[in-house]
Short mmCIF file of C-alpha atoms in Angstrom, two decimals:
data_model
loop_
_atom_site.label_atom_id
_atom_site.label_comp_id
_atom_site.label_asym_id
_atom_site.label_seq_id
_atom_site.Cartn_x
_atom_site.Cartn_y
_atom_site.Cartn_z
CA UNK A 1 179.87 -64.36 -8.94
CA UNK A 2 182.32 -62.01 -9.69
CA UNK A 3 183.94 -59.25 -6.80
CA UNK A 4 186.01 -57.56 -8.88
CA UNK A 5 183.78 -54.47 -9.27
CA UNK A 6 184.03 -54.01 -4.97
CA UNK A 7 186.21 -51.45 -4.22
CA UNK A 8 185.18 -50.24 -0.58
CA UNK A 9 184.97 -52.80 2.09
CA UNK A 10 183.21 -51.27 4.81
CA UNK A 11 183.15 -52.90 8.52
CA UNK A 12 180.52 -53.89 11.21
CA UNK A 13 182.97 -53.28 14.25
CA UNK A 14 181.38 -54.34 17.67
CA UNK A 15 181.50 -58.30 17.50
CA UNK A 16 182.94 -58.35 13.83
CA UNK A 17 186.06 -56.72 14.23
CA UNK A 18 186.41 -55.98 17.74
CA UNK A 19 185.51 -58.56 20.81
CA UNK A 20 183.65 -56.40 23.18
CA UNK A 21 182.79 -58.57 25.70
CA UNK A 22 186.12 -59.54 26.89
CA UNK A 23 187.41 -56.62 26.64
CA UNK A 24 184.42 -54.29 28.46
CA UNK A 25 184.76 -56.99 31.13
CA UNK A 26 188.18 -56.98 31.45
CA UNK A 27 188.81 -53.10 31.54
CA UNK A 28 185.88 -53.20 34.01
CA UNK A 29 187.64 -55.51 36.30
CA UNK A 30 190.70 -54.31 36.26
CA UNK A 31 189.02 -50.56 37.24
CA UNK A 32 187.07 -52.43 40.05
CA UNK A 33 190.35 -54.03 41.54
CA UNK A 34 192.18 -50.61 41.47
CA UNK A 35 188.87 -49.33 43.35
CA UNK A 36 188.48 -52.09 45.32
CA UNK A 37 184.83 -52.81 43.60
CA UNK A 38 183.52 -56.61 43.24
CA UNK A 39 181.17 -57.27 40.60
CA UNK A 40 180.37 -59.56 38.02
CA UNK A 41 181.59 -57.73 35.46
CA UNK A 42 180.42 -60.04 32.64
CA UNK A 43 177.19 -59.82 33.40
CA UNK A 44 178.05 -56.06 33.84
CA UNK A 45 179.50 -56.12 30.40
CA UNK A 46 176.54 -58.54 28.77
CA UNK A 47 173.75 -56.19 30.64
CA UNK A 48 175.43 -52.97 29.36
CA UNK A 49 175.56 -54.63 25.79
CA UNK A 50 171.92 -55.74 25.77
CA UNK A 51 170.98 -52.13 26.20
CA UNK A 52 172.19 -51.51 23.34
CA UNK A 53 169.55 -51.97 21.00
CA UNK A 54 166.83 -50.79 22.78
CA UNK A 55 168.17 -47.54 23.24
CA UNK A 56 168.69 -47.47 19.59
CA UNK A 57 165.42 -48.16 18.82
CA UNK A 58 163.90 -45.03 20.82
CA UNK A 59 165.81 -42.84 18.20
CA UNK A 60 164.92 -44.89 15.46
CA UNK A 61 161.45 -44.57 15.82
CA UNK A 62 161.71 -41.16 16.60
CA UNK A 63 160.93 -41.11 20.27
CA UNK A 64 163.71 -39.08 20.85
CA UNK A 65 166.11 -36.45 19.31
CA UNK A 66 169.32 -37.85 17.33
CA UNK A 67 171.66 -39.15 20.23
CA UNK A 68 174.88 -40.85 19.52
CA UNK A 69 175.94 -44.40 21.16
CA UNK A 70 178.21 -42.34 23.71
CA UNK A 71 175.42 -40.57 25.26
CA UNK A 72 172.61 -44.28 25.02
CA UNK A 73 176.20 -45.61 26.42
CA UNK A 74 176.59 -43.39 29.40
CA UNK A 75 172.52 -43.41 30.44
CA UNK A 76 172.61 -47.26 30.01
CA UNK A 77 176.12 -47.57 32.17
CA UNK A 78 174.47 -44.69 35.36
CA UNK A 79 171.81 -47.37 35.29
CA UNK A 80 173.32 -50.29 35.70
CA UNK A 81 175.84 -48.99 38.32
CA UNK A 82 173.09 -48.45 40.26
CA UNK A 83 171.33 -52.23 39.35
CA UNK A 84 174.85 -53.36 40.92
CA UNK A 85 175.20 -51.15 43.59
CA UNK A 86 177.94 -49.16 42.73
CA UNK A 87 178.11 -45.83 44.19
CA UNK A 88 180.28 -42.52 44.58
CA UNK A 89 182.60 -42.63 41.42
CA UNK A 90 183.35 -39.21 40.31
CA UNK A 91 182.59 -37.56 36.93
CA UNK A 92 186.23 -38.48 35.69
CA UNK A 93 185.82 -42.19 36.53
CA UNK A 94 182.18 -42.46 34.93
CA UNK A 95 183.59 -40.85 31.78
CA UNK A 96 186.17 -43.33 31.65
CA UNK A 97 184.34 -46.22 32.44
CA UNK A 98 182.07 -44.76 29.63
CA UNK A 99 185.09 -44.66 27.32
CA UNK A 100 185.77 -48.62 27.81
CA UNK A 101 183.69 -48.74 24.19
CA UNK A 102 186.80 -46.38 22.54
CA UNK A 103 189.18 -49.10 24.00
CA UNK A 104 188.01 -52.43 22.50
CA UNK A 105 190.72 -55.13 21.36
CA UNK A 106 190.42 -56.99 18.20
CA UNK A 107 189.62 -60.60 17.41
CA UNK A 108 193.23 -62.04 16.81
CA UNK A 109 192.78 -62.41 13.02
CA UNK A 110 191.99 -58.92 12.41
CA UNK A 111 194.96 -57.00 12.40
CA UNK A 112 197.01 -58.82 9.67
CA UNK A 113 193.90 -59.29 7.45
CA UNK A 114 193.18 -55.50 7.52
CA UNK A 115 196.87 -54.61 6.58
CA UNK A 116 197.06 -56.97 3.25
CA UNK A 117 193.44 -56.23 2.41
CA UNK A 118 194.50 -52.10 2.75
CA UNK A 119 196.69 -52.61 -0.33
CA UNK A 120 193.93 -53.29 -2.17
CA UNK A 121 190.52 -51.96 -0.91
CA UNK A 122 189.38 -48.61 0.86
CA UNK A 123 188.51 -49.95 4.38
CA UNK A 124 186.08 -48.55 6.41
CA UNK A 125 184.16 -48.62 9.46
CA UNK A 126 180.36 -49.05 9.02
CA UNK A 127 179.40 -48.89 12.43
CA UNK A 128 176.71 -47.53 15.15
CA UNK A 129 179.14 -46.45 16.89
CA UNK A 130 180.34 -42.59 17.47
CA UNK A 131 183.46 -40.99 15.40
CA UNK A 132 185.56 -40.59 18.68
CA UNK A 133 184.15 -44.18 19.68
CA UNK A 134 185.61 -45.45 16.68
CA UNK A 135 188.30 -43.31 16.16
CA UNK A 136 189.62 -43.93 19.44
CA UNK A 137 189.55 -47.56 19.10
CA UNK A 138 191.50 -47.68 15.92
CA UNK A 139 194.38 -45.58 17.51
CA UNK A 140 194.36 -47.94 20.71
CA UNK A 141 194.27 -50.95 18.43
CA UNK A 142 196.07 -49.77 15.59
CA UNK A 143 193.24 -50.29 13.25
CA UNK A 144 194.24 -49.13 9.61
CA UNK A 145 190.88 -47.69 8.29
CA UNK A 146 191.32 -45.46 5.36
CA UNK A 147 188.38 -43.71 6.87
CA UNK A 148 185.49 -43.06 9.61
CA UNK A 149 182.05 -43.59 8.98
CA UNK A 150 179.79 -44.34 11.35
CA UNK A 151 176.40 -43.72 12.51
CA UNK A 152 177.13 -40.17 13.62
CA UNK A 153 177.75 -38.88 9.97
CA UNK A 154 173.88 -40.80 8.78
CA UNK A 155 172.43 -39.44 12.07
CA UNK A 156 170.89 -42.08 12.05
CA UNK A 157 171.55 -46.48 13.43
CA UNK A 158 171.69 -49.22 11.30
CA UNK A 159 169.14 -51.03 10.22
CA UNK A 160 168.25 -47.50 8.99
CA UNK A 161 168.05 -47.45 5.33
CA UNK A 162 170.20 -43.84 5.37
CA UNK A 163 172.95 -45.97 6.86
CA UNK A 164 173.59 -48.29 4.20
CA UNK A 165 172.80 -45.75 1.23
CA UNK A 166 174.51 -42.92 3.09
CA UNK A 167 177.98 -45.22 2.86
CA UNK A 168 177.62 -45.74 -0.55
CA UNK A 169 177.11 -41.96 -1.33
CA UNK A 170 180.00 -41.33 1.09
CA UNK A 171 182.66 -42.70 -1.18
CA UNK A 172 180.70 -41.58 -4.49
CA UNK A 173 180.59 -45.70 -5.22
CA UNK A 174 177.49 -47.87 -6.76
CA UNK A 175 175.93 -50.38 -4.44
CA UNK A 176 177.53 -53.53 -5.97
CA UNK A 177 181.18 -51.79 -5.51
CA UNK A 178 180.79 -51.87 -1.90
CA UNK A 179 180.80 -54.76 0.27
CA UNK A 180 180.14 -55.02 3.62
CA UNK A 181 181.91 -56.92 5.77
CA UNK A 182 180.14 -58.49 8.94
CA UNK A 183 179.16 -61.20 12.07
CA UNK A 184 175.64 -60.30 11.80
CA UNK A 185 172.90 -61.72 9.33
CA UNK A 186 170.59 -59.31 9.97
CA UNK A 187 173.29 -56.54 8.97
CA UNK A 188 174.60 -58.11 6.00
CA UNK A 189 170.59 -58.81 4.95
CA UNK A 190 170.10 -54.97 4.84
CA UNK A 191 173.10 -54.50 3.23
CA UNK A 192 172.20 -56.84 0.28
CA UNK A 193 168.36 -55.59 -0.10
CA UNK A 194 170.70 -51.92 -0.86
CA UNK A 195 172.93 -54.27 -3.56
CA UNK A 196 176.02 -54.32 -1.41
CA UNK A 197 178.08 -56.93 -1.56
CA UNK A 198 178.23 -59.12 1.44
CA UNK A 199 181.28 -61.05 3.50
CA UNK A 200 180.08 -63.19 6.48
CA UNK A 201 182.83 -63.32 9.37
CA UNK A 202 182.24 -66.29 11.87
CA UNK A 203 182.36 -64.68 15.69
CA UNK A 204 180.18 -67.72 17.23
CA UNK A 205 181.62 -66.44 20.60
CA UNK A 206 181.19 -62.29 20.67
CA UNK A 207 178.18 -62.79 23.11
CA UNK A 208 180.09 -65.37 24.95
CA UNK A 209 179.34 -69.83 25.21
CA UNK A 210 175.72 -69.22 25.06
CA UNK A 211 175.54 -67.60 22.36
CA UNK A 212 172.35 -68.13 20.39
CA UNK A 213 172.32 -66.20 17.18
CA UNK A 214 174.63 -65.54 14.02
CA UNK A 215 176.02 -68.81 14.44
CA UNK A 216 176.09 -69.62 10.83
CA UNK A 217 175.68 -67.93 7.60
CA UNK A 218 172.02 -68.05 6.87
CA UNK A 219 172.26 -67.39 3.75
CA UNK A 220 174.48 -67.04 0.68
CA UNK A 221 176.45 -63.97 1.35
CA UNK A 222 178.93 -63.49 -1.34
CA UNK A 223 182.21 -64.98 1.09
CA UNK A 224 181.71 -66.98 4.08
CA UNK A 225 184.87 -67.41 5.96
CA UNK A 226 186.24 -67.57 10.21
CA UNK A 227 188.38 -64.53 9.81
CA UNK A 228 189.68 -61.45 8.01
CA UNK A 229 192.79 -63.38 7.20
CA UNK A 230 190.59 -65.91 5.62
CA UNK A 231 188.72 -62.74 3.71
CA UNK A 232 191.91 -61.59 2.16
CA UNK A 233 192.97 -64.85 1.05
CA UNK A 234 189.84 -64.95 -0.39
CA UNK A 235 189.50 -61.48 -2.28
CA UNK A 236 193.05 -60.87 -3.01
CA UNK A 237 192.56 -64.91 -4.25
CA UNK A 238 196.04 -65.87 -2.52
CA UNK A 239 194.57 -69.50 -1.08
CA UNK A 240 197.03 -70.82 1.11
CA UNK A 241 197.10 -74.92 -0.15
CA UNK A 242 195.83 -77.48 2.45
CA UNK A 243 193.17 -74.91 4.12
CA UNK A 244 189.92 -75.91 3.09
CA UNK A 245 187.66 -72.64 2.16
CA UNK B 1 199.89 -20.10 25.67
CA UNK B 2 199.19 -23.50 26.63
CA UNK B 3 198.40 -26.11 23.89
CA UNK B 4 197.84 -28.76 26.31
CA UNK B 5 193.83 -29.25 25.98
CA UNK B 6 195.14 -29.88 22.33
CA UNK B 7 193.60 -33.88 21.03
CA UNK B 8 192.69 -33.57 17.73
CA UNK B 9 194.82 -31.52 14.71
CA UNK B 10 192.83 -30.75 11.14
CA UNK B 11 194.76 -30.24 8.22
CA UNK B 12 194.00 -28.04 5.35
CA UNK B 13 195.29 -30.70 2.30
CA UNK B 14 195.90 -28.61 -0.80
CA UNK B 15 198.89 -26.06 -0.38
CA UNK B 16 199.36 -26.97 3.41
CA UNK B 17 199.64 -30.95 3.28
CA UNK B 18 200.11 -31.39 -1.10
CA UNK B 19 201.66 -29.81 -3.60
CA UNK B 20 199.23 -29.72 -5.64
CA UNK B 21 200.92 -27.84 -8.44
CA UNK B 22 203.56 -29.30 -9.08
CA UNK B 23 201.46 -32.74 -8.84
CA UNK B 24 198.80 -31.98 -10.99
CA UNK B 25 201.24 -29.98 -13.95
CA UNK B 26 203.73 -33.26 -13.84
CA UNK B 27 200.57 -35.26 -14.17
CA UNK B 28 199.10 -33.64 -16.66
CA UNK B 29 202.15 -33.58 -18.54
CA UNK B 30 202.32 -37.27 -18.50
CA UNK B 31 199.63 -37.90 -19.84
CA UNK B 32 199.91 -35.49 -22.67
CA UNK B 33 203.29 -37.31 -23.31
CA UNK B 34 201.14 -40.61 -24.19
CA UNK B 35 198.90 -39.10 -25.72
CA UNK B 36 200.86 -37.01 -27.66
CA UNK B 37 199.14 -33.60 -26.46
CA UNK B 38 201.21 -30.33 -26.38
CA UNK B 39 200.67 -28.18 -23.84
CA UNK B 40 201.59 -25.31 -21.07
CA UNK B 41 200.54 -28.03 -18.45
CA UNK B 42 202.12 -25.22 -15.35
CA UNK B 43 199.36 -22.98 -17.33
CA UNK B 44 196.93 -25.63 -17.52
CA UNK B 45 197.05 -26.42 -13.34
CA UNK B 46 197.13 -22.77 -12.30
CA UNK B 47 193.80 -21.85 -14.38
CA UNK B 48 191.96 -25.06 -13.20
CA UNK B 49 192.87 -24.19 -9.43
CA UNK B 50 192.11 -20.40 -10.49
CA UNK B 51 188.39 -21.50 -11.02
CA UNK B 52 188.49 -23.65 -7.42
CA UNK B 53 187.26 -20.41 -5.51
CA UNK B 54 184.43 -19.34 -7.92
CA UNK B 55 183.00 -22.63 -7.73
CA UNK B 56 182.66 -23.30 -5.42
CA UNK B 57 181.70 -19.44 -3.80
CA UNK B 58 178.15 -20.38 -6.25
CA UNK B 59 177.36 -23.23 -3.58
CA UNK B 60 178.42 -20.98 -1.03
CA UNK B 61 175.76 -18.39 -2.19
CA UNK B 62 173.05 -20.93 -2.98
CA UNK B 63 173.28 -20.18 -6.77
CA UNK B 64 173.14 -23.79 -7.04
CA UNK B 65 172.61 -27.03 -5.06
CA UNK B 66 175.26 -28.98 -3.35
CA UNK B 67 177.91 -30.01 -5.85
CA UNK B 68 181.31 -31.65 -4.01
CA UNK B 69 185.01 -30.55 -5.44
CA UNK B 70 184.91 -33.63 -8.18
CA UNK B 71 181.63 -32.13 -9.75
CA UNK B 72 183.50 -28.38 -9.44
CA UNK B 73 186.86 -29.87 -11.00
CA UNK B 74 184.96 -31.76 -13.82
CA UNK B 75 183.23 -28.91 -15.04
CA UNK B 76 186.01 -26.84 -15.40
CA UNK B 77 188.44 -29.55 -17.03
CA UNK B 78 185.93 -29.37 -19.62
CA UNK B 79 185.68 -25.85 -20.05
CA UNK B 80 189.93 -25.54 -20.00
CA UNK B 81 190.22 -28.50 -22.84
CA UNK B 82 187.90 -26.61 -24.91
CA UNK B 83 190.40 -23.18 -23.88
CA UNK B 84 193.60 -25.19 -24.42
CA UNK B 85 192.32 -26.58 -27.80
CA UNK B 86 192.14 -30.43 -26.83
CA UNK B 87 189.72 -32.64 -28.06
CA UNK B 88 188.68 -36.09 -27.88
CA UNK B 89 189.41 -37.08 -24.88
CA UNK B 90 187.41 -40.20 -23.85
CA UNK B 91 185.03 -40.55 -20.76
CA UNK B 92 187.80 -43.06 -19.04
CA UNK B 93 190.47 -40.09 -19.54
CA UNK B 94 188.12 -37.43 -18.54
CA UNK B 95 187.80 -39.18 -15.43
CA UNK B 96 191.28 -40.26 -15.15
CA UNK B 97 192.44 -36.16 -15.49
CA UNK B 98 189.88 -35.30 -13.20
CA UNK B 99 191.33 -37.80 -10.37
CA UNK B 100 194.45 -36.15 -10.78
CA UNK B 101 193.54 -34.36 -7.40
CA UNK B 102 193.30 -37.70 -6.03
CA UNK B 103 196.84 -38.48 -6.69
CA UNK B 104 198.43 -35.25 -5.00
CA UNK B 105 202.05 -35.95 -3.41
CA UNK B 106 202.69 -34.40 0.10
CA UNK B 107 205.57 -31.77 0.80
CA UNK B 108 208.71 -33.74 1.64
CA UNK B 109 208.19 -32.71 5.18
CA UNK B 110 204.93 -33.97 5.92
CA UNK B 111 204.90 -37.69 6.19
CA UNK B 112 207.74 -37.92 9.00
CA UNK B 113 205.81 -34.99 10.61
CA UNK B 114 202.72 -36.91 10.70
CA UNK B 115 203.90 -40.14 11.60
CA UNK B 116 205.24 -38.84 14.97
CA UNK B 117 201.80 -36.87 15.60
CA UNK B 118 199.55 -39.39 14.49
CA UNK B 119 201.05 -40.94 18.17
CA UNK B 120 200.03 -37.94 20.27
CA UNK B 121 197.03 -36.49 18.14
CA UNK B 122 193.96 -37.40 16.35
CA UNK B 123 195.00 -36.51 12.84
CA UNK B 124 192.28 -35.70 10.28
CA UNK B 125 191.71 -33.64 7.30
CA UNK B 126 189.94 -30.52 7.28
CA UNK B 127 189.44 -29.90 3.27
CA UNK B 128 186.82 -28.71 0.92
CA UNK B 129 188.45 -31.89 -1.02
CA UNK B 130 185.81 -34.62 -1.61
CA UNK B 131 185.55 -38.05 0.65
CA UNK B 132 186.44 -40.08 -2.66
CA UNK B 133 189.44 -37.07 -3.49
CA UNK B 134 191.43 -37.07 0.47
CA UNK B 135 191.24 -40.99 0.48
CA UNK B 136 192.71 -41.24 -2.93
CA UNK B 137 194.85 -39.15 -2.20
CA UNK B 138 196.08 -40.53 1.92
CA UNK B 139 196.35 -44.06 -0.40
CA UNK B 140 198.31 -42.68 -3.16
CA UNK B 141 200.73 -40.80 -0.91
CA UNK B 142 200.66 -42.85 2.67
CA UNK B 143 198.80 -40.09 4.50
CA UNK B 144 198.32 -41.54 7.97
CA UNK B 145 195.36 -40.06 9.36
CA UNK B 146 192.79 -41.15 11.93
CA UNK B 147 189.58 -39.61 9.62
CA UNK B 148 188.34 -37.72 6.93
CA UNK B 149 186.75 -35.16 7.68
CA UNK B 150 185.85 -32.76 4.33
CA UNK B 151 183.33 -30.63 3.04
CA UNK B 152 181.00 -33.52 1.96
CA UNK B 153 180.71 -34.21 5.41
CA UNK B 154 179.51 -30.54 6.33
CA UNK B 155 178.00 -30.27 2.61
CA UNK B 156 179.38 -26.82 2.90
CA UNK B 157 182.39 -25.29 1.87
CA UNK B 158 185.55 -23.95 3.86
CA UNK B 159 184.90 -20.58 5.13
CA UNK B 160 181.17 -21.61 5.97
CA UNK B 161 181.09 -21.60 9.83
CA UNK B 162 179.50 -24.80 9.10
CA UNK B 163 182.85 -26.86 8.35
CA UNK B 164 184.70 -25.64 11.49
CA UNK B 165 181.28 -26.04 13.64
CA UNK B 166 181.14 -29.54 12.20
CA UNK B 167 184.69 -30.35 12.49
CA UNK B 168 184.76 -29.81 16.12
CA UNK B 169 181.06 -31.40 16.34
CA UNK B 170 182.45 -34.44 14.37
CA UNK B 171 185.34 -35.67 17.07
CA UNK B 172 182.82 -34.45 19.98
CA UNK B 173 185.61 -31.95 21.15
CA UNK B 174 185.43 -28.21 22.81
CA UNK B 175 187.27 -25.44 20.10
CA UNK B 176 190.43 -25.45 22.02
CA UNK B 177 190.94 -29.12 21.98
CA UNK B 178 191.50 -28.57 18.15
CA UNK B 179 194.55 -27.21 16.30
CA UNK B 180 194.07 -26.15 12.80
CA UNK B 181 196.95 -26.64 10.94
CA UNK B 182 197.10 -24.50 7.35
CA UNK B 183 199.06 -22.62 5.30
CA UNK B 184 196.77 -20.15 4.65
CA UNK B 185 195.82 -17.02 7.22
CA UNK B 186 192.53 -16.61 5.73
CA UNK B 187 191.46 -20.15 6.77
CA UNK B 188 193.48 -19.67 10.22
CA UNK B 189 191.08 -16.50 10.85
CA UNK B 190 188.15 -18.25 10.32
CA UNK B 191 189.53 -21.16 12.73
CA UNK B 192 190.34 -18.96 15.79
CA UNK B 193 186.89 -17.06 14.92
CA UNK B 194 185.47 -20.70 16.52
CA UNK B 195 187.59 -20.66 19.05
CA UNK B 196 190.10 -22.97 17.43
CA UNK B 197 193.92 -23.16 18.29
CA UNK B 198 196.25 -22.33 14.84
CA UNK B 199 199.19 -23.24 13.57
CA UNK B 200 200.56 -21.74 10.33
CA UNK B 201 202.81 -23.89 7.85
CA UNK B 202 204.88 -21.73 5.34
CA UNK B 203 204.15 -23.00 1.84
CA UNK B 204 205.55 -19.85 0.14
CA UNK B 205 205.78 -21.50 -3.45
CA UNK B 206 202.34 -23.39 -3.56
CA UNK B 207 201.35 -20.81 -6.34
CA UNK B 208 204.68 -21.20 -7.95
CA UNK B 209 207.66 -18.27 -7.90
CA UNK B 210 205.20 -15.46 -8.26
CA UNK B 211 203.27 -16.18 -5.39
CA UNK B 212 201.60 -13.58 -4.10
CA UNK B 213 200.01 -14.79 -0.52
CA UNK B 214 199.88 -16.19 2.44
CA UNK B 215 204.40 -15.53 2.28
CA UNK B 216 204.08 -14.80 5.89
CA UNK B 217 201.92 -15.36 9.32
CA UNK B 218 199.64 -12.26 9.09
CA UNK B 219 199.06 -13.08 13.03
CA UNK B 220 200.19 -14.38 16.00
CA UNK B 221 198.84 -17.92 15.07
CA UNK B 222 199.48 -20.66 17.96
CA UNK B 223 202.11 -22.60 16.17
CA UNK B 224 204.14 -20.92 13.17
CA UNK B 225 206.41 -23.35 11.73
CA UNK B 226 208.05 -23.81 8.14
CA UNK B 227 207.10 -27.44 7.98
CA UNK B 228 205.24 -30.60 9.49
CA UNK B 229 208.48 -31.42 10.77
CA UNK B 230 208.85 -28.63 12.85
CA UNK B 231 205.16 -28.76 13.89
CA UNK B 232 205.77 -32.23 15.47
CA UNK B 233 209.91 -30.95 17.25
CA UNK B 234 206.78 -27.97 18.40
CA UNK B 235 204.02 -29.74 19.75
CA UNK B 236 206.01 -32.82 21.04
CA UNK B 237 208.49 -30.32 22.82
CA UNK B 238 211.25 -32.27 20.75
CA UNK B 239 212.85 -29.17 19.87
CA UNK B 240 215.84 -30.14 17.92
CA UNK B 241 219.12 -28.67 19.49
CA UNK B 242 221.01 -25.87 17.42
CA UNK B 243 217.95 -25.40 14.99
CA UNK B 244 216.23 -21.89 15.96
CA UNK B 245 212.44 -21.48 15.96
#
């Protein structure tokens, strides 16, 4: 198995590169206890979240017009303020409640992975979320992508087939010169069937101790490893000695 | 004038951001050194960036489908060789002469202009340059921006209304909550025509000594500043002491 054709490496962000559970539930708590608002904002945060693909689905199947994750965000978050009983915040506050998705911290390993694997690779989001989602998250985390692409420029979620090809086409690349780079099975299973190249990254806790799913490669993706500093050790074939791959 | 509502700020890249002449005549003449290939390579850069406009004007009009700058800039490489007498180029060199617009250096004022933006803006392109071309070229030359946002994106060419539309569309933003920043009044027109704020960046020798446009703002843009430098001492209200406007 040889990598050295991949050139792109293009990034699943909620849950691979960015914990969004802690941080949604922490920005939400810390806006409740300047409002003097008690919740559970986990559950808040894990409700919100499991919205999430449901409301993608009724644009995938066409039940709806395109609409981007900020607006299935916001009708999904009106919803569940009212499930908890939350009343009277004004437009401003909604929005930035709304915004908590544009202000996600990464998983600790992240950061100094992406900045020695930038030296070598175009890095990229590859994401269902929106450009200023994503954008604003990079500027708030520091996140060094060499460039944007997300759902909004396909106009259409993964799994969408338009997705995966639309990436490729976006940096004029074959299939087997892009690899994505993701927590998610599923994902990197779509991303294979278009001959990408695939990188499993381990996040057994992005949907918190109970998590069920993704908690092991399932199959063989072409690098399995815990972290993006365990990714560019891997591509850029610097093995630190005495870590076991 | 208030440029408060200002977050995001698009750069035109070739002329405004690179010097694209100089670049692509040193470039060229490198290569001709190895290869042992005599040429006018000032001549050589000025004729290929003389056919930039026509080509891509035959998109414009629908004379033809969608091509992106690459496909433009390798069709008229070929036709110049064949002017300029040289022959025998392989398909590797081909391709490497074509990228020579991915390897474009900046002004000498741009990168400490950007780098104190990129803290207060959204910083993207705004280019008919192809995806593969403006992140070449942001790696070659340590461009720092936040996206790319070019005329693949739009699949239309700068002045299409479709490129400034989209551009705006892209970061989800109202007209006045983007600054274009160009060197070029002609693109600055069609800018404010969307409602866009403008700032002007005098590049008086892009075209060389005999220059013949774009030596002066032809309107009250916005912003009019001599560099990126001054753009940033502008927009940050860092106005260097002693230095006049």
């Amino acid at each position: 198995m040889s990598l050295d054709a991949v050139k792109a490496l293009v990034f699943d962000t909620f849950g691979t590169v960015v914990d969004w559970r802690t941080s949604v539930s922490r920005d939400l708590a810390a806006f409740g206890k300047r409002k003097g608002i008690e919740a559970d904002w986990l559950a808040f945060a894990d409700a919100w979240r499991a919205g999430y693909k449901p409301a993608m689905d009724t644009v995938r199947k066409g039940l709806r017009p395109w609409a981007n994750i900020d607006v299935l965000h916001r009708e999904r978050l009106e919803q569940l303020l009212e499930d908890f009983g939350i009343h009277g915040l004004t437009e401003d506050e909604l929005r930035y409640l709304n915004d908590t998705w544009h202000r996600l911290a990464p998983w600790p390993d992240v950061l100094p992975g992406l900045q020695r694997l930038k030296q070598h690779y175009i890095l990229s989001t590859f994401s269902n979320g929106s450009v200023p989602c994503l954008v604003g998250m990079a500027k708030h985390a520091g996140l060094p992508w060499d460039a944007i692409y997300s759902a909004d420029i396909a106009r259409h979620f993964k799994p969408d087939p338009e997705v995966y090809l639309g990436v490729i086409d976006f940096f004029a690349l074959q299939p087997g010169e892009v690899m994505l780079v993701a927590a998610h099975n599923g994902d990197l299973r779509h991303a294979r069937s278009h001959g990408m190249r695939t990188a499993y990254i381990h996040r057994p806790t992005e949907y918190g101790p109970a998590q069920s799913k993704d908690l092991r490669a399932e199959e063989d993706w072409d690098v399995i490893v815990p972290g993006m500093d365990r990714l560019a050790d891997t591509l850029l074939g610097e093995q630190a000695p005495g870590r076991p791959a």
